[in-house]
PDB file of C-alpha atoms in Angstrom:
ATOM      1  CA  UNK A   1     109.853  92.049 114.201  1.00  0.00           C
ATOM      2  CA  UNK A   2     110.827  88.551 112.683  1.00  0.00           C
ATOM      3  CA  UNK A   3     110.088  89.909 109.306  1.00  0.00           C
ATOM      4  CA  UNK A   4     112.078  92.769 109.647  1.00  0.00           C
ATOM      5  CA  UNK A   5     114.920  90.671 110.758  1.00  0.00           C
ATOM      6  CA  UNK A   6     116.897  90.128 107.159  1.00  0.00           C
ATOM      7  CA  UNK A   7     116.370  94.015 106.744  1.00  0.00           C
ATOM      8  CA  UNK A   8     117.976  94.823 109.536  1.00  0.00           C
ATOM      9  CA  UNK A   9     120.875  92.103 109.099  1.00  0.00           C
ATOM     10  CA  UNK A  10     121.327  93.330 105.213  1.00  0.00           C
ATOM     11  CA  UNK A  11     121.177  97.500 106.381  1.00  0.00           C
ATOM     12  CA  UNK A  12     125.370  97.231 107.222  1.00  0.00           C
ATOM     13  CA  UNK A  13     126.084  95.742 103.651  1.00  0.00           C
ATOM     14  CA  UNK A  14     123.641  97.986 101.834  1.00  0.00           C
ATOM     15  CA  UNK A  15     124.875 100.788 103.133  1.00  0.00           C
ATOM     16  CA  UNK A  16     128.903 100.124 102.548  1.00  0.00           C
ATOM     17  CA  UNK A  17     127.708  99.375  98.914  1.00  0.00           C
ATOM     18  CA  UNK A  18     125.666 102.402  98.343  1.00  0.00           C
ATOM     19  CA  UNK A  19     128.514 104.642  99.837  1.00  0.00           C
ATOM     20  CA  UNK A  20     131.272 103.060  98.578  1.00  0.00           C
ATOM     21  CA  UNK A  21     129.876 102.262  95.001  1.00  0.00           C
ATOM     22  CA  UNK A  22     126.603 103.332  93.928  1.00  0.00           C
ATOM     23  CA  UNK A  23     127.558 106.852  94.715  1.00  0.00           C
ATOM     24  CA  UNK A  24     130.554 106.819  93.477  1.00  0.00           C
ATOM     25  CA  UNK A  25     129.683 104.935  90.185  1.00  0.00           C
ATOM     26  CA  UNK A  26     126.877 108.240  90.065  1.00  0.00           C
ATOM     27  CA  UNK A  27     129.571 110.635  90.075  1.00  0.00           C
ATOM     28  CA  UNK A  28     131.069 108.946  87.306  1.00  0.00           C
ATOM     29  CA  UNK A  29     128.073 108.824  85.256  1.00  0.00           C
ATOM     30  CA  UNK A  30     127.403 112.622  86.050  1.00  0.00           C
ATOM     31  CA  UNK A  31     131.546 113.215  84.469  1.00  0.00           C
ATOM     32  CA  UNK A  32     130.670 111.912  81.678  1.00  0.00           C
ATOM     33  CA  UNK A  33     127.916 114.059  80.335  1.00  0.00           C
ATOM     34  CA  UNK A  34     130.945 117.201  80.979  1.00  0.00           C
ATOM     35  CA  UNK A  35     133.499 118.532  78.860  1.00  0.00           C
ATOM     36  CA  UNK A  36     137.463 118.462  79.801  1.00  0.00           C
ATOM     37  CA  UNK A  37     138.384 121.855  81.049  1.00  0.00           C
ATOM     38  CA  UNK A  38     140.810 123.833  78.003  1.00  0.00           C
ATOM     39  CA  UNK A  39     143.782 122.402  80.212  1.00  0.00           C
ATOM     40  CA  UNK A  40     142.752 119.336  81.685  1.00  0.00           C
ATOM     41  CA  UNK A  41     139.761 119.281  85.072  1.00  0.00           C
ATOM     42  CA  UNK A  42     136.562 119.766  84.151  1.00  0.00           C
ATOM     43  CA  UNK A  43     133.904 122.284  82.382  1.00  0.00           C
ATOM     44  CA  UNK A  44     130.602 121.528  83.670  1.00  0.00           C
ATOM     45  CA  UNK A  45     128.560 122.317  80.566  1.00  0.00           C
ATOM     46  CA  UNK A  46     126.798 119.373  79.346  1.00  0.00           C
ATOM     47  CA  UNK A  47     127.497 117.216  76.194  1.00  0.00           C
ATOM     48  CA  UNK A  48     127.405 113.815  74.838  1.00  0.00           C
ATOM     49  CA  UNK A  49     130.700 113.846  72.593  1.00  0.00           C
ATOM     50  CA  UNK A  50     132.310 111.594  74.949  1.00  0.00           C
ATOM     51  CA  UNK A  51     129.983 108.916  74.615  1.00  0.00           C
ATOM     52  CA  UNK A  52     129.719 109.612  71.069  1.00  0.00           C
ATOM     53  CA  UNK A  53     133.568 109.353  71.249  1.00  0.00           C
ATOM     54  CA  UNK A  54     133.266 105.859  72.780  1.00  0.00           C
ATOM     55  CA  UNK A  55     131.841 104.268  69.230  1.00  0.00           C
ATOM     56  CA  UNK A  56     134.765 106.080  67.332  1.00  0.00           C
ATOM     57  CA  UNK A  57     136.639 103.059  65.492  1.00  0.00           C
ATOM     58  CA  UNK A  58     139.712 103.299  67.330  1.00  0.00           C
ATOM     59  CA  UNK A  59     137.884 103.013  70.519  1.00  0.00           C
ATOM     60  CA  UNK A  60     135.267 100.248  69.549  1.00  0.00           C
ATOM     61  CA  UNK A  61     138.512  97.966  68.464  1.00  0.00           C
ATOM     62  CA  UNK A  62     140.367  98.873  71.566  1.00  0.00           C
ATOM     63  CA  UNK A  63     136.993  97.264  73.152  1.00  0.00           C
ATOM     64  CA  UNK A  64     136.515  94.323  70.947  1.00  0.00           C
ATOM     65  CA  UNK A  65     140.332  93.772  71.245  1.00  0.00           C
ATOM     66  CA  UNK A  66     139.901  93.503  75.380  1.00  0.00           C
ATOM     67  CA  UNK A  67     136.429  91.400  74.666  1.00  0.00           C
ATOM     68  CA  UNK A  68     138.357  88.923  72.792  1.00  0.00           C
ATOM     69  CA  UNK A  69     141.389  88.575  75.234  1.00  0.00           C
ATOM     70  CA  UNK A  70     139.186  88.372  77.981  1.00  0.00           C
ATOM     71  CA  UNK A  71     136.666  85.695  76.387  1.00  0.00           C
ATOM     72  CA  UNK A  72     139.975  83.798  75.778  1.00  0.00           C
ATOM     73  CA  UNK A  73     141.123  83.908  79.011  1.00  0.00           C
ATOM     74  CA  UNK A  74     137.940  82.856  80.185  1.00  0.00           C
ATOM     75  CA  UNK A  75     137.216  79.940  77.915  1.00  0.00           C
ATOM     76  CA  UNK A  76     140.922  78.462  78.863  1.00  0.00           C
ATOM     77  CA  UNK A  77     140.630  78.800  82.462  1.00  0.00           C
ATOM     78  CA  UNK A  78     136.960  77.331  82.525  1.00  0.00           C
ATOM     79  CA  UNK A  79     138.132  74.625  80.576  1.00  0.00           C
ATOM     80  CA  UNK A  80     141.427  73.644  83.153  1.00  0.00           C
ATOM     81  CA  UNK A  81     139.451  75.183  86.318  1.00  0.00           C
ATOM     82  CA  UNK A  82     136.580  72.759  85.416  1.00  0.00           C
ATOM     83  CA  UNK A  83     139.101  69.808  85.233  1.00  0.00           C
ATOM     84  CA  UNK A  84     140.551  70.471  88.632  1.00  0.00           C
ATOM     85  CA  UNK A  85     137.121  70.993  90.234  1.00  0.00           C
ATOM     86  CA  UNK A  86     135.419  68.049  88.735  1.00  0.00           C
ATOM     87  CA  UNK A  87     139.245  65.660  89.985  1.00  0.00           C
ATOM     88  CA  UNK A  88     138.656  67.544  93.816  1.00  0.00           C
ATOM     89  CA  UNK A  89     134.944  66.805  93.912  1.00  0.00           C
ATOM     90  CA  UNK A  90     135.651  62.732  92.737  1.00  0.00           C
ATOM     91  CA  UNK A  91     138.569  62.401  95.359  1.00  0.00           C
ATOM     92  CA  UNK A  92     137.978  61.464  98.932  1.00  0.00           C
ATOM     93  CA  UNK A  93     135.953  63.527 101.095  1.00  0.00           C
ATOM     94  CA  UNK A  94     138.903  63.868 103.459  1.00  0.00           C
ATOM     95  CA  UNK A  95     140.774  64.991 100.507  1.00  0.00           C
ATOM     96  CA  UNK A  96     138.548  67.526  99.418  1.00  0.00           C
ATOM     97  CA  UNK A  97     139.357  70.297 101.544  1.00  0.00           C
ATOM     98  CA  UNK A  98     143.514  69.810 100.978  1.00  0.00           C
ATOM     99  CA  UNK A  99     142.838  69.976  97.454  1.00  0.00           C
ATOM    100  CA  UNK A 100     141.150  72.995  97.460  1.00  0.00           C
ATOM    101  CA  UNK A 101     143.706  74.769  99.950  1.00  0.00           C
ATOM    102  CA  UNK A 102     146.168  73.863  97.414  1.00  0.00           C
ATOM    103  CA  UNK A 103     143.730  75.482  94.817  1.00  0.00           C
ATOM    104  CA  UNK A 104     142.954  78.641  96.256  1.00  0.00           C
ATOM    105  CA  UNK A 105     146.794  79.176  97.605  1.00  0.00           C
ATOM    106  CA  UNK A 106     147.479  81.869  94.724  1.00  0.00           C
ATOM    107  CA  UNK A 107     145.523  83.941  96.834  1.00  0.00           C
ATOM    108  CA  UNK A 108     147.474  83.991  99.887  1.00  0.00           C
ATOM    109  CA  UNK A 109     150.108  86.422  97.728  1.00  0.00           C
ATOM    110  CA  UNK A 110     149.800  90.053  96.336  1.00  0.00           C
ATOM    111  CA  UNK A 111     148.324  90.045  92.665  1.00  0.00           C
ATOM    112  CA  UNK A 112     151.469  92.185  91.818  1.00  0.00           C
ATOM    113  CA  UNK A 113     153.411  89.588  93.275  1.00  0.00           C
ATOM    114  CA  UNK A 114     152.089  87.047  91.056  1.00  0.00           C
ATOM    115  CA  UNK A 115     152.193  88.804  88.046  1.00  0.00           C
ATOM    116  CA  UNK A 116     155.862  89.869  88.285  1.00  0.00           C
ATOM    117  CA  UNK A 117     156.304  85.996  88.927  1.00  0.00           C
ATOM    118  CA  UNK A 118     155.586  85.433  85.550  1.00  0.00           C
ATOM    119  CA  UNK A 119     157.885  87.881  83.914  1.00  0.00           C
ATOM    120  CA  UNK A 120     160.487  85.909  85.623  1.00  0.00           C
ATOM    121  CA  UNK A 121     159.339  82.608  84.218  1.00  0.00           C
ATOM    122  CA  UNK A 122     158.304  84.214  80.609  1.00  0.00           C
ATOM    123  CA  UNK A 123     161.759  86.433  79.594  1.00  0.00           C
ATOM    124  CA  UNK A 124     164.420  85.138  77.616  1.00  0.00           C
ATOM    125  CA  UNK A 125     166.465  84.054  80.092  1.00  0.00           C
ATOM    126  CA  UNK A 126     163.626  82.584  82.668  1.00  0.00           C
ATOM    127  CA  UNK A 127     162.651  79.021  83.934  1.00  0.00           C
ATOM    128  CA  UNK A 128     161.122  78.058  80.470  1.00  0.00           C
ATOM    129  CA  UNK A 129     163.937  78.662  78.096  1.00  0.00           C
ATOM    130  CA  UNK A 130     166.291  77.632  80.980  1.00  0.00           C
ATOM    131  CA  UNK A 131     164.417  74.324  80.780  1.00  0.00           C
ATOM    132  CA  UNK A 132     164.201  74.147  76.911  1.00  0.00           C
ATOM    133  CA  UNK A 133     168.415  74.729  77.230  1.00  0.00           C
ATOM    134  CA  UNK A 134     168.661  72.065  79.805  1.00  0.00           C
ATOM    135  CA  UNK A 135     166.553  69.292  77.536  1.00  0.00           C
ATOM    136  CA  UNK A 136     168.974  69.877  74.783  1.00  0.00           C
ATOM    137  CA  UNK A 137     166.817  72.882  72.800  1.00  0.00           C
ATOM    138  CA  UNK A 138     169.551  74.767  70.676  1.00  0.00           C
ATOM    139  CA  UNK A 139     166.796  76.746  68.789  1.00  0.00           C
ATOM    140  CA  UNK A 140     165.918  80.345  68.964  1.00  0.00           C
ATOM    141  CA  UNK A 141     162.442  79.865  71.024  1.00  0.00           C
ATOM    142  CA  UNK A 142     159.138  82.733  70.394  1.00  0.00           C
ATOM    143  CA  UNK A 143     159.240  85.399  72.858  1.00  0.00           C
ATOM    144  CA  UNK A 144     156.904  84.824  75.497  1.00  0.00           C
ATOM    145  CA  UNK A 145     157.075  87.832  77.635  1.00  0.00           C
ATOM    146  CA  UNK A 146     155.485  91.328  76.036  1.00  0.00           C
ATOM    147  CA  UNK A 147     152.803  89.609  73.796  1.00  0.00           C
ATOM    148  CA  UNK A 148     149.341  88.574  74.112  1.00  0.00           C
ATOM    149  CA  UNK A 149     149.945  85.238  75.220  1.00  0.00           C
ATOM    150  CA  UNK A 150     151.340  86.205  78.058  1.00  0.00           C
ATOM    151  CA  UNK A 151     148.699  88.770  78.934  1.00  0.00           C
ATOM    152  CA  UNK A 152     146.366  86.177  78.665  1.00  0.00           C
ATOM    153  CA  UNK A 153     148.724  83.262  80.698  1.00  0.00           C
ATOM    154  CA  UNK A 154     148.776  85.566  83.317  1.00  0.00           C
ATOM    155  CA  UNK A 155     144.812  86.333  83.408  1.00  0.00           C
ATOM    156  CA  UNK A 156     144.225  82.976  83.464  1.00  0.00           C
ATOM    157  CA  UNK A 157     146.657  82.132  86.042  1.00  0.00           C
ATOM    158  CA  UNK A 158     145.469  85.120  88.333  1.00  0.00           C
ATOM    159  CA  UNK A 159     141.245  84.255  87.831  1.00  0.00           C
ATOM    160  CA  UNK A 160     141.900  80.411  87.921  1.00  0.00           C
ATOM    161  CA  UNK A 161     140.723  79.806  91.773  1.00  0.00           C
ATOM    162  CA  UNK A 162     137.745  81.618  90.896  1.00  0.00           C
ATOM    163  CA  UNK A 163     136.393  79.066  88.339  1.00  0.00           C
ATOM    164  CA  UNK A 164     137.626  76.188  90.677  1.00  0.00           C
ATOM    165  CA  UNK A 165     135.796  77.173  93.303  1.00  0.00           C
ATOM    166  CA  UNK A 166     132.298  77.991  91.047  1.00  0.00           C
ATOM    167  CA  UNK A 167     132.316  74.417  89.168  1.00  0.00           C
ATOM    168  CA  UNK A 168     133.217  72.802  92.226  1.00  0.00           C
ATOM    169  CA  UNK A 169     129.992  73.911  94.117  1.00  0.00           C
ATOM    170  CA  UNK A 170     128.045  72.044  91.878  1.00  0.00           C
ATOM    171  CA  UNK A 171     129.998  69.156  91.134  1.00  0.00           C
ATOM    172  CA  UNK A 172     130.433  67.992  95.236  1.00  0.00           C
ATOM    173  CA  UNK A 173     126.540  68.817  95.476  1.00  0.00           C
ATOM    174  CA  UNK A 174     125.476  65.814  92.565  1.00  0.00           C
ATOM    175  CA  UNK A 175     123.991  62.844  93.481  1.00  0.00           C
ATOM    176  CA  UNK A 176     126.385  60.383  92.734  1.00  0.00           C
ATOM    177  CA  UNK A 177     123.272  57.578  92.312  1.00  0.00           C
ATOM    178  CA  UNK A 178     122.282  59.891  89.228  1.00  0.00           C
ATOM    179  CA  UNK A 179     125.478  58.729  87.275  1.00  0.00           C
ATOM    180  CA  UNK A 180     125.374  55.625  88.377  1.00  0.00           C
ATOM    181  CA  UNK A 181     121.448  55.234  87.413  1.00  0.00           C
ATOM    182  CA  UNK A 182     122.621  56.488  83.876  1.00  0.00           C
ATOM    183  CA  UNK A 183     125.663  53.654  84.102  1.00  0.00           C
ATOM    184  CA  UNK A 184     123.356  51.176  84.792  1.00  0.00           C
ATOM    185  CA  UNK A 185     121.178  51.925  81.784  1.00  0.00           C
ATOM    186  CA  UNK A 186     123.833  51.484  79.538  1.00  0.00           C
ATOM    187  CA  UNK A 187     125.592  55.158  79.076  1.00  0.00           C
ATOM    188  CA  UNK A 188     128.736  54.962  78.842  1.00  0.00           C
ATOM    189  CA  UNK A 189     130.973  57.562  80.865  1.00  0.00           C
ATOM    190  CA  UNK A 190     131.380  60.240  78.234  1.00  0.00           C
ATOM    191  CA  UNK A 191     127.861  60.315  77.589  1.00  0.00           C
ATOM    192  CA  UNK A 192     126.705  60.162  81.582  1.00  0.00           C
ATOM    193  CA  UNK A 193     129.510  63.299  81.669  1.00  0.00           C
ATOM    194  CA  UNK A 194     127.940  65.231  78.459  1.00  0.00           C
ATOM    195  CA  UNK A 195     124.325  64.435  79.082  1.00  0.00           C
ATOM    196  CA  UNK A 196     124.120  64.267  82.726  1.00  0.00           C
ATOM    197  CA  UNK A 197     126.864  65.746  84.679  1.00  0.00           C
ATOM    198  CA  UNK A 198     127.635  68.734  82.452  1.00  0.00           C
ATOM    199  CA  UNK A 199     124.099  69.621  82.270  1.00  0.00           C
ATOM    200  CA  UNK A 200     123.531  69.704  85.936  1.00  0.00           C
ATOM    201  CA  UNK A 201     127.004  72.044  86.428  1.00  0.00           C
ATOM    202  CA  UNK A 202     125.874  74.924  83.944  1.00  0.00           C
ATOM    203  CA  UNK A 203     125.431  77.491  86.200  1.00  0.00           C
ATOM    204  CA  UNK A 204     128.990  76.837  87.956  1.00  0.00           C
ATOM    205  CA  UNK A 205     130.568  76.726  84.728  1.00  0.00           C
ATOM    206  CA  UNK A 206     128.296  80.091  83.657  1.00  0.00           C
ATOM    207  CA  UNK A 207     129.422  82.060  86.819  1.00  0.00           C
ATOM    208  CA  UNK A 208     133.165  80.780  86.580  1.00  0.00           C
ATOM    209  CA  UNK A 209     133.276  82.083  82.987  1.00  0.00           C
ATOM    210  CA  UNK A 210     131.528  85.438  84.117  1.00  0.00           C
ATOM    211  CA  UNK A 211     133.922  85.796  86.977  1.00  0.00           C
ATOM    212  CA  UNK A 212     137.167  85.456  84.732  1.00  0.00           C
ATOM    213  CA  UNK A 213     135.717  87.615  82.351  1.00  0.00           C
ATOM    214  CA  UNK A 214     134.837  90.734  83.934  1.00  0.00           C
ATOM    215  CA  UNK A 215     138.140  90.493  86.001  1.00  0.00           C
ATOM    216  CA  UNK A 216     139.594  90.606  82.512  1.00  0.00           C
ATOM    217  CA  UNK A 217     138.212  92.993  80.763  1.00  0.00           C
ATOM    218  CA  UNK A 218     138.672  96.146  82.952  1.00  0.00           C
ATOM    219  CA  UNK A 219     142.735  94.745  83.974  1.00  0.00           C
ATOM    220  CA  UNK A 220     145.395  96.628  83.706  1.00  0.00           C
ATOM    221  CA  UNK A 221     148.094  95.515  86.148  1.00  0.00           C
ATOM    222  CA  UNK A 222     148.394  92.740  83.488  1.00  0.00           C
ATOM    223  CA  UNK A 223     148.307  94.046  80.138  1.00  0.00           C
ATOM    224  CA  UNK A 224     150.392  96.879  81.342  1.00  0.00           C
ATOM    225  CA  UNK A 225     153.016  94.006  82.529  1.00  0.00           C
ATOM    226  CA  UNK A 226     152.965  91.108  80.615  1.00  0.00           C
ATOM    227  CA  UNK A 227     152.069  93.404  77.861  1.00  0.00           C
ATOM    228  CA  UNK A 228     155.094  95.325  77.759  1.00  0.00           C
ATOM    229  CA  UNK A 229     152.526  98.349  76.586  1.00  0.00           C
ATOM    230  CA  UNK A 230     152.756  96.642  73.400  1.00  0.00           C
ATOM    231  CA  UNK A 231     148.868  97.025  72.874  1.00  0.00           C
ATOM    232  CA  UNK A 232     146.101  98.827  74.646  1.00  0.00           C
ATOM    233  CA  UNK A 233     143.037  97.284  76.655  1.00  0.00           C
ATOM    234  CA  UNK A 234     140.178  98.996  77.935  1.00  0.00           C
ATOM    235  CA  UNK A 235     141.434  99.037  81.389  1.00  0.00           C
ATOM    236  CA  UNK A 236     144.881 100.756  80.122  1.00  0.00           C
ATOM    237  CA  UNK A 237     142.825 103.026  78.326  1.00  0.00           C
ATOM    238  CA  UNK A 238     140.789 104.439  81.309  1.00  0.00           C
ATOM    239  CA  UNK A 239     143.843 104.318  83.423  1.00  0.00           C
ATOM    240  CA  UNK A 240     145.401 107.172  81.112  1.00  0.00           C
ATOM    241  CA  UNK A 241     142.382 108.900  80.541  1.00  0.00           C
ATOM    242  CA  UNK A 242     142.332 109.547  84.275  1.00  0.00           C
ATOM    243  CA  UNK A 243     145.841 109.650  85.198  1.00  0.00           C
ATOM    244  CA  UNK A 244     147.459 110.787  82.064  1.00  0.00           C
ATOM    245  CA  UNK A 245     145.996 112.425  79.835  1.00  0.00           C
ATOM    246  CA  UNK A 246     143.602 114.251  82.471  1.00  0.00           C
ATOM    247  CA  UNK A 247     140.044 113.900  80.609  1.00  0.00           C
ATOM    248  CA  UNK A 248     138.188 112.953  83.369  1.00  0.00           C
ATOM    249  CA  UNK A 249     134.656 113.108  81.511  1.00  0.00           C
ATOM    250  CA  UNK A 250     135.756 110.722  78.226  1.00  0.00           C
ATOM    251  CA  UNK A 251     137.791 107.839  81.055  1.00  0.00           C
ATOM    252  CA  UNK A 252     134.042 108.998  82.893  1.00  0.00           C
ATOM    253  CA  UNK A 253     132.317 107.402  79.646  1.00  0.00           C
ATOM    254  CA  UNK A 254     134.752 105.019  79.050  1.00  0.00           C
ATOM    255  CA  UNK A 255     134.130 103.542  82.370  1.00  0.00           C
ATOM    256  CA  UNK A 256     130.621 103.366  82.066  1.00  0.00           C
ATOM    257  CA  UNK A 257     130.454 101.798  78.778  1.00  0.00           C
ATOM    258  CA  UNK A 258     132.702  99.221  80.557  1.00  0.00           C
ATOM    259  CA  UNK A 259     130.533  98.948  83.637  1.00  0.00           C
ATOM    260  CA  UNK A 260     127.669  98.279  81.538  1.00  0.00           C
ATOM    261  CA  UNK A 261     128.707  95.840  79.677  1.00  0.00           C
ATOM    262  CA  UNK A 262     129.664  94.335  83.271  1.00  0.00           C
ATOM    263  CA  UNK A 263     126.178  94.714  84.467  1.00  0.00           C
ATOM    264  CA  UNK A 264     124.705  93.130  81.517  1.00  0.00           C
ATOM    265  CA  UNK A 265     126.907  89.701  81.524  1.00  0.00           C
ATOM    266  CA  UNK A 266     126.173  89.548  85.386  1.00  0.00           C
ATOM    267  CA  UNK A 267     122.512  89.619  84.398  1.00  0.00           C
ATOM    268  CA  UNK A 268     122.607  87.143  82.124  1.00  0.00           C
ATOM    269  CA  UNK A 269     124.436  84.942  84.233  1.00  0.00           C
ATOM    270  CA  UNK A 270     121.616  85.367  87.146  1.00  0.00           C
ATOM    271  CA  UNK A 271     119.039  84.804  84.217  1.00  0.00           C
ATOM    272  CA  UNK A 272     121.102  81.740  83.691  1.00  0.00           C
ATOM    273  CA  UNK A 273     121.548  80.392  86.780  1.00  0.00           C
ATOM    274  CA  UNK A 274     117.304  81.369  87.812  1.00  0.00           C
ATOM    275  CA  UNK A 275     116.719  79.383  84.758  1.00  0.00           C
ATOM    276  CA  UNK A 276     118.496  76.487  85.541  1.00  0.00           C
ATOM    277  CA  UNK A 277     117.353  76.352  88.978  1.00  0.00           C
ATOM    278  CA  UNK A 278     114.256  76.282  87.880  1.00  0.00           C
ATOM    279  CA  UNK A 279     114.381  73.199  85.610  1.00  0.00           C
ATOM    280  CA  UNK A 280     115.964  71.377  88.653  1.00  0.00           C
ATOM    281  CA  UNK A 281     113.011  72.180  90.831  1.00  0.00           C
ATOM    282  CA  UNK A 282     110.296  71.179  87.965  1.00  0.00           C
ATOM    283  CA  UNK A 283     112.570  67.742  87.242  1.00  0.00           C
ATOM    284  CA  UNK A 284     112.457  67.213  91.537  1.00  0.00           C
TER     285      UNK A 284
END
């Protein structure tokens, strides 16, 4: 009975994924072997032109382009959510848990909320240029708002608590006497940071950067925002498949091109993270 314990504790969770995703992702997969009916629905009569469709050029760079905003979004908020987590885990332990309220508070408003936010703070006549004009700025300033910057501002800003709250796992769980065995050797504290610290905090900063990533890629709330529909990402892409253009079996294939490419970072994050784990134990 004691064995079967876990089973019967994980049965709830299992079966809320299975119904809510795993069959559902099925049906998807089953689409996109179909053909899109002469005016829009479906003709079930098997084919793979849509995933043939899926390598067509124009398709492949709408996927590369959405790869590289979303690995850009993801390097910049690792690189500012790793900052904040590594300043929270140094301050006070009574501090701790303020800081990372104050971290996490994004996430207390709606994501649509947020994002419309920004296209108050990025237009020509928001808080930044307002700001420029006040320190004296006469200048005609870049447009913010409607470009890829701003798609990828507003990615970062939206993911950010995510990374915060990965790297900051590891950082609070470090022995402090490590860095201050590699002090007393001589390091100095860059190279205790780059050689011990950073080490150590891999898999936070792997499943941070996974997190923002995959978030990224399949969004559409913000390129469709912040983007002004000036360019296309993957996520805008299956959106119209689906809801505009009604071809159900190629936004079918789309989506589980995108899932898979999902699936595959996730796993190599877990490989990652096993690995590192691993080395830990065999240093203990």
């Amino acid at each position: 009975m004691k064995d079967r314990k876990p089973i019967f504790l994980m049965a709830p969770a299992m079966a809320w994924l299975t119904a809510f995703m795993v069959i559902p992702c099925l049906l998807i997969l089953a689409l996109a072997f179909f053909r899109r009916g002469t005016y829009g629905g479906i003709e079930y009569t098997f084919t793979l032109e849509n995933l043939a469709l899926v390598v067509d050029p124009l398709y492949a760079g709408i996927f590369l382009k959405s790869a590289g905003i979303a690995g850009l979004a993801a390097l910049i908020a690792v690189v500012i959510g790793y900052a904040a987590a590594f300043a929270i885990a140094a301050a006070p332990a009574r501090r701790q848990p303020i800081l990372l309220f104050f971290a996490v508070l994004p996430f207390w408003s709606n994501y649509l909320v947020r994002t419309y936010a920004w296209i108050v703070l990025l237009n020509r006549e928001g808080l930044i240029t307002g700001v420029a004009r006040w320190l004296g700025y006469d200048g005609e300033l870049p447009r913010l708002l409607y470009t890829e910057s701003a798609v990828v501002i507003g990615l970062v800003y939206n993911y950010l608590p995510f990374v915060i709250l990965a790297c900051y796992a590891p950082l609070s769980r470090l022995n402090p006497e490590i860095s201050e065995a590699s002090r007393d050797l001589g390091a100095s504290g860059w190279t205790t940071f780059r050689r011990v610290i950073l080490p150590m905090t891999v898999p936070g900063i792997a499943t941070g950067f996974v997190f923002v990533f995959v978030l990224s890629i399949g969004n559409f709330v913000t390129p469709a925002l912040l983007g002004g529909g000036q360019f296309q990402m993957i996520g805008n892409l299956v959106y119209a498949q689906f809801l505009t253009a009604n071809d159900w079996p190629f936004g079918a294939a789309l989506s589980m091109v995108l899932i898979g490419i999902m699936m595959g970072l996730l796993t190599l994050q877990t490989f990652a993270t096993e690995r590192a784990a691993g080395a830990k134990r065999e240093e203990g």
